[in-house]
PDB file of C-alpha atoms in Angstrom:
ATOM      1  CA  ASN A   1     -12.830 -40.440  19.023  1.00  0.00           C
ATOM      2  CA  ALA A   2     -14.573 -37.267  20.201  1.00  0.00           C
ATOM      3  CA  GLY A   3     -11.495 -35.285  21.350  1.00  0.00           C
ATOM      4  CA  VAL A   4     -12.569 -31.824  22.522  1.00  0.00           C
ATOM      5  CA  THR A   5     -16.294 -31.105  22.248  1.00  0.00           C
ATOM      6  CA  GLN A   6     -17.800 -27.618  22.535  1.00  0.00           C
ATOM      7  CA  THR A   7     -21.431 -26.650  22.855  1.00  0.00           C
ATOM      8  CA  PRO A   8     -23.263 -24.699  21.629  1.00  0.00           C
ATOM      9  CA  LYS A   9     -21.769 -24.036  18.186  1.00  0.00           C
ATOM     10  CA  PHE A  10     -23.740 -20.802  17.780  1.00  0.00           C
ATOM     11  CA  GLN A  11     -25.398 -18.498  20.274  1.00  0.00           C
ATOM     12  CA  VAL A  12     -26.972 -15.059  20.162  1.00  0.00           C
ATOM     13  CA  LEU A  13     -27.347 -13.139  23.429  1.00  0.00           C
ATOM     14  CA  LYS A  14     -28.664  -9.782  24.446  1.00  0.00           C
ATOM     15  CA  THR A  15     -26.471  -7.411  26.447  1.00  0.00           C
ATOM     16  CA  GLY A  16     -26.625  -8.308  30.121  1.00  0.00           C
ATOM     17  CA  GLN A  17     -27.678 -11.911  29.655  1.00  0.00           C
ATOM     18  CA  SER A  18     -25.632 -14.754  31.065  1.00  0.00           C
ATOM     19  CA  MET A  19     -24.639 -18.029  29.531  1.00  0.00           C
ATOM     20  CA  THR A  20     -22.182 -20.898  29.788  1.00  0.00           C
ATOM     21  CA  LEU A  21     -20.086 -22.318  26.988  1.00  0.00           C
ATOM     22  CA  GLN A  22     -19.469 -25.991  27.581  1.00  0.00           C
ATOM     23  CA  CYS A  23     -16.235 -27.829  26.890  1.00  0.00           C
ATOM     24  CA  ALA A  24     -15.535 -31.524  27.425  1.00  0.00           C
ATOM     25  CA  GLN A  25     -12.577 -33.700  26.513  1.00  0.00           C
ATOM     26  CA  ASP A  26     -12.233 -37.455  26.627  1.00  0.00           C
ATOM     27  CA  MET A  27      -8.449 -37.683  26.383  1.00  0.00           C
ATOM     28  CA  ASN A  28      -7.773 -37.435  30.148  1.00  0.00           C
ATOM     29  CA  HIS A  29      -5.705 -34.285  29.650  1.00  0.00           C
ATOM     30  CA  GLU A  30      -4.917 -32.338  32.805  1.00  0.00           C
ATOM     31  CA  TYR A  31      -4.508 -28.998  31.038  1.00  0.00           C
ATOM     32  CA  MET A  32      -7.482 -27.208  29.482  1.00  0.00           C
ATOM     33  CA  SER A  33      -7.892 -23.647  28.273  1.00  0.00           C
ATOM     34  CA  TRP A  34     -10.227 -21.163  26.613  1.00  0.00           C
ATOM     35  CA  TYR A  35      -9.302 -18.794  23.783  1.00  0.00           C
ATOM     36  CA  ARG A  36     -11.171 -16.173  21.857  1.00  0.00           C
ATOM     37  CA  GLN A  37     -10.476 -15.370  18.225  1.00  0.00           C
ATOM     38  CA  ASP A  38     -11.181 -11.934  16.864  1.00  0.00           C
ATOM     39  CA  PRO A  39     -10.330 -10.503  13.426  1.00  0.00           C
ATOM     40  CA  GLY A  40      -6.728  -9.274  13.311  1.00  0.00           C
ATOM     41  CA  MET A  41      -6.078 -10.400  16.872  1.00  0.00           C
ATOM     42  CA  GLY A  42      -5.245 -14.071  16.547  1.00  0.00           C
ATOM     43  CA  LEU A  43      -6.121 -16.351  19.452  1.00  0.00           C
ATOM     44  CA  ARG A  44      -6.012 -14.851  22.931  1.00  0.00           C
ATOM     45  CA  LEU A  45      -5.986 -16.865  26.126  1.00  0.00           C
ATOM     46  CA  ILE A  46      -8.903 -16.192  28.488  1.00  0.00           C
ATOM     47  CA  HIS A  47      -8.460 -18.752  31.298  1.00  0.00           C
ATOM     48  CA  TYR A  48      -6.696 -22.030  31.759  1.00  0.00           C
ATOM     49  CA  SER A  49      -6.606 -24.956  34.168  1.00  0.00           C
ATOM     50  CA  VAL A  50      -3.790 -27.362  34.958  1.00  0.00           C
ATOM     51  CA  GLY A  51      -6.050 -29.853  36.716  1.00  0.00           C
ATOM     52  CA  ALA A  52      -9.305 -30.332  38.582  1.00  0.00           C
ATOM     53  CA  GLY A  53      -9.799 -27.602  41.147  1.00  0.00           C
ATOM     54  CA  ILE A  54      -7.092 -25.331  39.689  1.00  0.00           C
ATOM     55  CA  THR A  55      -7.736 -22.393  37.361  1.00  0.00           C
ATOM     56  CA  ASP A  56      -5.804 -19.289  36.423  1.00  0.00           C
ATOM     57  CA  GLN A  57      -6.200 -16.178  34.304  1.00  0.00           C
ATOM     58  CA  GLY A  58      -4.862 -15.705  30.821  1.00  0.00           C
ATOM     59  CA  GLU A  59      -4.418 -12.589  28.758  1.00  0.00           C
ATOM     60  CA  VAL A  60      -8.061 -11.429  28.567  1.00  0.00           C
ATOM     61  CA  PRO A  61      -9.948 -12.818  31.607  1.00  0.00           C
ATOM     62  CA  ASN A  62     -12.257  -9.884  32.387  1.00  0.00           C
ATOM     63  CA  GLY A  63     -15.961 -10.695  32.063  1.00  0.00           C
ATOM     64  CA  TYR A  64     -15.417 -14.465  32.157  1.00  0.00           C
ATOM     65  CA  ASN A  65     -15.490 -17.073  34.918  1.00  0.00           C
ATOM     66  CA  VAL A  66     -14.325 -20.680  34.844  1.00  0.00           C
ATOM     67  CA  SER A  67     -14.338 -23.667  37.143  1.00  0.00           C
ATOM     68  CA  ARG A  68     -12.850 -27.149  36.874  1.00  0.00           C
ATOM     69  CA  SER A  69     -14.632 -29.688  39.008  1.00  0.00           C
ATOM     70  CA  THR A  70     -13.659 -32.701  36.857  1.00  0.00           C
ATOM     71  CA  THR A  71     -10.788 -33.536  34.530  1.00  0.00           C
ATOM     72  CA  GLU A  72     -13.193 -33.818  31.602  1.00  0.00           C
ATOM     73  CA  ASP A  73     -15.118 -30.535  31.806  1.00  0.00           C
ATOM     74  CA  PHE A  74     -14.080 -26.875  31.681  1.00  0.00           C
ATOM     75  CA  PRO A  75     -17.069 -24.547  31.269  1.00  0.00           C
ATOM     76  CA  LEU A  76     -16.696 -20.841  30.491  1.00  0.00           C
ATOM     77  CA  ARG A  77     -19.282 -18.514  32.018  1.00  0.00           C
ATOM     78  CA  LEU A  78     -20.302 -15.058  30.888  1.00  0.00           C
ATOM     79  CA  LEU A  79     -22.167 -13.473  33.793  1.00  0.00           C
ATOM     80  CA  SER A  80     -23.331 -10.306  32.026  1.00  0.00           C
ATOM     81  CA  ALA A  81     -22.653 -10.400  28.312  1.00  0.00           C
ATOM     82  CA  ALA A  82     -21.368  -7.304  26.529  1.00  0.00           C
ATOM     83  CA  PRO A  83     -21.070  -6.594  22.756  1.00  0.00           C
ATOM     84  CA  SER A  84     -17.274  -6.656  23.164  1.00  0.00           C
ATOM     85  CA  GLN A  85     -17.595 -10.382  23.933  1.00  0.00           C
ATOM     86  CA  THR A  86     -18.865 -11.094  20.432  1.00  0.00           C
ATOM     87  CA  SER A  87     -16.253 -13.541  19.207  1.00  0.00           C
ATOM     88  CA  VAL A  88     -15.458 -17.118  18.318  1.00  0.00           C
ATOM     89  CA  TYR A  89     -14.445 -19.110  21.379  1.00  0.00           C
ATOM     90  CA  PHE A  90     -12.193 -22.151  21.303  1.00  0.00           C
ATOM     91  CA  CYS A  91     -11.553 -24.647  24.049  1.00  0.00           C
ATOM     92  CA  ALA A  92      -8.285 -26.600  23.991  1.00  0.00           C
ATOM     93  CA  SER A  93      -6.672 -29.366  26.008  1.00  0.00           C
ATOM     94  CA  ARG A  94      -2.979 -30.161  26.013  1.00  0.00           C
ATOM     95  CA  ASP A  95      -0.796 -33.219  25.787  1.00  0.00           C
ATOM     96  CA  ASN A  96       2.986 -33.189  25.426  1.00  0.00           C
ATOM     97  CA  GLY A  97       3.095 -29.509  24.590  1.00  0.00           C
ATOM     98  CA  GLU A  98       0.536 -29.794  21.809  1.00  0.00           C
ATOM     99  CA  LEU A  99      -2.869 -28.120  22.046  1.00  0.00           C
ATOM    100  CA  PHE A 100      -5.974 -29.922  20.817  1.00  0.00           C
ATOM    101  CA  PHE A 101      -8.804 -27.579  19.918  1.00  0.00           C
ATOM    102  CA  GLY A 102     -12.548 -27.960  19.757  1.00  0.00           C
ATOM    103  CA  GLU A 103     -14.507 -26.763  16.730  1.00  0.00           C
ATOM    104  CA  GLY A 104     -15.401 -23.450  18.285  1.00  0.00           C
ATOM    105  CA  SER A 105     -18.466 -21.603  19.557  1.00  0.00           C
ATOM    106  CA  ARG A 106     -19.568 -18.470  17.738  1.00  0.00           C
ATOM    107  CA  LEU A 107     -21.143 -15.977  20.140  1.00  0.00           C
ATOM    108  CA  THR A 108     -22.937 -12.782  19.131  1.00  0.00           C
ATOM    109  CA  VAL A 109     -23.948 -10.261  21.784  1.00  0.00           C
ATOM    110  CA  LEU A 110     -26.475  -7.681  20.627  1.00  0.00           C
TER     111      LEU A 110
ATOM    112  CA  ASP B   1       2.590  -4.858  22.671  1.00  0.00           C
ATOM    113  CA  GLN B   2       2.508  -7.977  20.515  1.00  0.00           C
ATOM    114  CA  GLN B   3       5.015 -10.606  21.591  1.00  0.00           C
ATOM    115  CA  VAL B   4       4.390 -12.723  18.523  1.00  0.00           C
ATOM    116  CA  LYS B   5       3.954 -11.195  15.099  1.00  0.00           C
ATOM    117  CA  GLN B   6       2.983 -12.607  11.728  1.00  0.00           C
ATOM    118  CA  ASN B   7       3.515  -9.602   9.526  1.00  0.00           C
ATOM    119  CA  SER B   8       1.949 -11.022   6.371  1.00  0.00           C
ATOM    120  CA  PRO B   9      -1.841 -11.253   6.697  1.00  0.00           C
ATOM    121  CA  SER B  10      -2.072 -13.155   3.442  1.00  0.00           C
ATOM    122  CA  LEU B  11      -0.001 -15.064   0.914  1.00  0.00           C
ATOM    123  CA  SER B  12      -0.793 -16.545  -2.502  1.00  0.00           C
ATOM    124  CA  VAL B  13       1.319 -19.299  -4.012  1.00  0.00           C
ATOM    125  CA  GLN B  14       1.035 -21.389  -7.142  1.00  0.00           C
ATOM    126  CA  GLU B  15       0.387 -25.110  -6.690  1.00  0.00           C
ATOM    127  CA  GLY B  16       3.638 -27.068  -6.590  1.00  0.00           C
ATOM    128  CA  ARG B  17       5.748 -24.127  -5.465  1.00  0.00           C
ATOM    129  CA  ILE B  18       7.087 -23.426  -1.999  1.00  0.00           C
ATOM    130  CA  SER B  19       5.063 -21.527   0.619  1.00  0.00           C
ATOM    131  CA  ILE B  20       7.028 -19.699   3.297  1.00  0.00           C
ATOM    132  CA  LEU B  21       5.206 -18.358   6.326  1.00  0.00           C
ATOM    133  CA  ASN B  22       7.037 -16.198   8.827  1.00  0.00           C
ATOM    134  CA  CYS B  23       6.706 -15.446  12.519  1.00  0.00           C
ATOM    135  CA  ASP B  24       8.725 -13.125  14.765  1.00  0.00           C
ATOM    136  CA  TYR B  25       8.803 -13.112  18.558  1.00  0.00           C
ATOM    137  CA  THR B  26      10.247 -10.735  21.099  1.00  0.00           C
ATOM    138  CA  ASN B  27      10.983 -12.753  24.228  1.00  0.00           C
ATOM    139  CA  SER B  28      14.058 -14.981  24.316  1.00  0.00           C
ATOM    140  CA  MET B  29      12.493 -16.987  27.172  1.00  0.00           C
ATOM    141  CA  PHE B  30      10.165 -18.715  24.719  1.00  0.00           C
ATOM    142  CA  ASP B  31      11.530 -22.181  24.098  1.00  0.00           C
ATOM    143  CA  TYR B  32       8.791 -24.095  22.346  1.00  0.00           C
ATOM    144  CA  PHE B  33       7.253 -23.097  19.027  1.00  0.00           C
ATOM    145  CA  LEU B  34       4.301 -24.519  17.171  1.00  0.00           C
ATOM    146  CA  TRP B  35       2.383 -24.038  13.921  1.00  0.00           C
ATOM    147  CA  TYR B  36      -1.360 -24.536  13.628  1.00  0.00           C
ATOM    148  CA  LYS B  37      -3.572 -24.664  10.561  1.00  0.00           C
ATOM    149  CA  LYS B  38      -7.156 -23.496  10.605  1.00  0.00           C
ATOM    150  CA  TYR B  39      -9.903 -24.072   8.057  1.00  0.00           C
ATOM    151  CA  PRO B  40     -13.084 -21.955   8.154  1.00  0.00           C
ATOM    152  CA  ALA B  41     -15.635 -23.041  10.764  1.00  0.00           C
ATOM    153  CA  GLU B  42     -13.176 -25.523  12.302  1.00  0.00           C
ATOM    154  CA  GLY B  43     -10.827 -25.413  15.256  1.00  0.00           C
ATOM    155  CA  PRO B  44      -7.067 -25.002  14.729  1.00  0.00           C
ATOM    156  CA  THR B  45      -5.186 -28.251  14.182  1.00  0.00           C
ATOM    157  CA  PHE B  46      -1.592 -28.905  15.119  1.00  0.00           C
ATOM    158  CA  LEU B  47       0.857 -29.015  12.237  1.00  0.00           C
ATOM    159  CA  ILE B  48       4.433 -29.102  13.489  1.00  0.00           C
ATOM    160  CA  SER B  49       6.548 -27.902  16.398  1.00  0.00           C
ATOM    161  CA  ILE B  50      10.147 -27.241  17.342  1.00  0.00           C
ATOM    162  CA  SER B  51      11.970 -26.736  20.607  1.00  0.00           C
ATOM    163  CA  SER B  52      14.697 -24.163  21.093  1.00  0.00           C
ATOM    164  CA  ILE B  53      17.413 -26.824  21.177  1.00  0.00           C
ATOM    165  CA  LYS B  54      16.863 -27.429  17.473  1.00  0.00           C
ATOM    166  CA  ASP B  55      16.986 -25.166  14.452  1.00  0.00           C
ATOM    167  CA  LYS B  56      14.999 -27.335  12.055  1.00  0.00           C
ATOM    168  CA  ASN B  57      12.234 -29.913  12.200  1.00  0.00           C
ATOM    169  CA  GLU B  58      10.712 -31.738   9.234  1.00  0.00           C
ATOM    170  CA  ASP B  59       7.491 -33.650   8.809  1.00  0.00           C
ATOM    171  CA  GLY B  60       6.735 -34.645   5.240  1.00  0.00           C
ATOM    172  CA  ARG B  61       6.076 -31.529   3.178  1.00  0.00           C
ATOM    173  CA  PHE B  62       6.326 -29.270   6.226  1.00  0.00           C
ATOM    174  CA  THR B  63       9.560 -27.921   7.677  1.00  0.00           C
ATOM    175  CA  VAL B  64       9.902 -25.444  10.522  1.00  0.00           C
ATOM    176  CA  PHE B  65      13.062 -23.385  10.884  1.00  0.00           C
ATOM    177  CA  LEU B  66      14.057 -21.564  14.060  1.00  0.00           C
ATOM    178  CA  ASN B  67      16.575 -18.720  14.145  1.00  0.00           C
ATOM    179  CA  LYS B  68      17.012 -17.941  17.835  1.00  0.00           C
ATOM    180  CA  SER B  69      19.394 -15.041  17.374  1.00  0.00           C
ATOM    181  CA  ALA B  70      16.902 -13.290  15.091  1.00  0.00           C
ATOM    182  CA  LYS B  71      13.913 -14.505  17.146  1.00  0.00           C
ATOM    183  CA  HIS B  72      12.379 -15.703  13.908  1.00  0.00           C
ATOM    184  CA  LEU B  73      10.382 -18.786  13.014  1.00  0.00           C
ATOM    185  CA  SER B  74       9.350 -19.921   9.553  1.00  0.00           C
ATOM    186  CA  LEU B  75       7.217 -22.673   8.091  1.00  0.00           C
ATOM    187  CA  HIS B  76       8.042 -24.040   4.655  1.00  0.00           C
ATOM    188  CA  ILE B  77       5.510 -26.065   2.715  1.00  0.00           C
ATOM    189  CA  VAL B  78       6.810 -27.806  -0.355  1.00  0.00           C
ATOM    190  CA  PRO B  79       5.244 -28.643  -2.683  1.00  0.00           C
ATOM    191  CA  SER B  80       2.190 -26.530  -1.881  1.00  0.00           C
ATOM    192  CA  GLN B  81      -1.210 -28.061  -2.607  1.00  0.00           C
ATOM    193  CA  PRO B  82      -4.657 -26.475  -2.925  1.00  0.00           C
ATOM    194  CA  GLY B  83      -5.717 -28.323   0.255  1.00  0.00           C
ATOM    195  CA  ASP B  84      -3.095 -26.321   2.136  1.00  0.00           C
ATOM    196  CA  SER B  85      -5.199 -23.178   1.681  1.00  0.00           C
ATOM    197  CA  ALA B  86      -6.022 -22.141   5.252  1.00  0.00           C
ATOM    198  CA  VAL B  87      -5.041 -19.682   7.963  1.00  0.00           C
ATOM    199  CA  TYR B  88      -1.755 -20.548   9.663  1.00  0.00           C
ATOM    200  CA  PHE B  89      -0.984 -19.472  13.222  1.00  0.00           C
ATOM    201  CA  CYS B  90       2.357 -19.634  14.950  1.00  0.00           C
ATOM    202  CA  ALA B  91       2.335 -20.082  18.720  1.00  0.00           C
ATOM    203  CA  VAL B  92       5.032 -19.901  21.388  1.00  0.00           C
ATOM    204  CA  TYR B  93       5.427 -20.709  25.035  1.00  0.00           C
ATOM    205  CA  THR B  94       7.995 -21.079  27.786  1.00  0.00           C
ATOM    206  CA  SER B  95       8.535 -24.514  29.343  1.00  0.00           C
ATOM    207  CA  GLY B  96       7.098 -24.745  32.818  1.00  0.00           C
ATOM    208  CA  THR B  97       4.459 -22.147  32.067  1.00  0.00           C
ATOM    209  CA  TYR B  98       1.032 -22.724  30.674  1.00  0.00           C
ATOM    210  CA  LYS B  99       0.404 -19.653  28.567  1.00  0.00           C
ATOM    211  CA  TYR B 100       0.599 -20.048  24.822  1.00  0.00           C
ATOM    212  CA  ILE B 101       0.831 -16.852  22.792  1.00  0.00           C
ATOM    213  CA  PHE B 102      -0.468 -16.929  19.253  1.00  0.00           C
ATOM    214  CA  GLY B 103       0.336 -14.753  16.276  1.00  0.00           C
ATOM    215  CA  THR B 104      -2.417 -13.037  14.288  1.00  0.00           C
ATOM    216  CA  GLY B 105      -2.325 -15.596  11.493  1.00  0.00           C
ATOM    217  CA  THR B 106      -1.455 -15.673   7.794  1.00  0.00           C
ATOM    218  CA  ARG B 107      -4.069 -16.691   5.234  1.00  0.00           C
ATOM    219  CA  LEU B 108      -2.460 -18.925   2.631  1.00  0.00           C
ATOM    220  CA  LYS B 109      -4.115 -19.429  -0.725  1.00  0.00           C
ATOM    221  CA  VAL B 110      -2.635 -22.073  -3.005  1.00  0.00           C
ATOM    222  CA  LEU B 111      -3.706 -21.520  -6.583  1.00  0.00           C
ATOM    223  CA  ALA B 112      -4.353 -24.533  -8.816  1.00  0.00           C
TER     224      ALA B 112
END
């Protein structure tokens, strides 16, 4: 029972580099979302999707792109990484009001 | 402006005693409330939830209380166990929307 799977678990980038954080779920959930967790800030919503082909912005979307071509996958793209994007990123899917989180991806931007 | 506040960054409780974690929110449109627990290097895991039509929900050692007039949510853990040591987040959302808002978390330490 994989649930929500995130890759990579750790990544170090240089300022200006691009990368994609992968998220996959095997629970057939329509809703998926990305959060970032920073010290003293809790979890903040970056982008979310209510189904394949539909995405929308959350609280802190700037600097991030998403797409949802399948129900299973919801990748998060950083086109030009900045030190302010150093954070722990969590992907979550939803069923019946409850969010199911992945284990997180720790990103450091130098 | 924070819509969801957990004013206690940390809490220490003796094993066997009650742990009370608090959460305040500002918007009366929120009608679904959840608590998540997070261990280091893991994702948050769902603990318990309550909708605005109730004022209490119990699940084993965990009880969530909702005071809508005060816009206040609390989680009671009794008896507390060392394995309960974690960071606890409250989260809220409005039915029909898709945006969950999380508090900043409270680190609970249960002392053996």
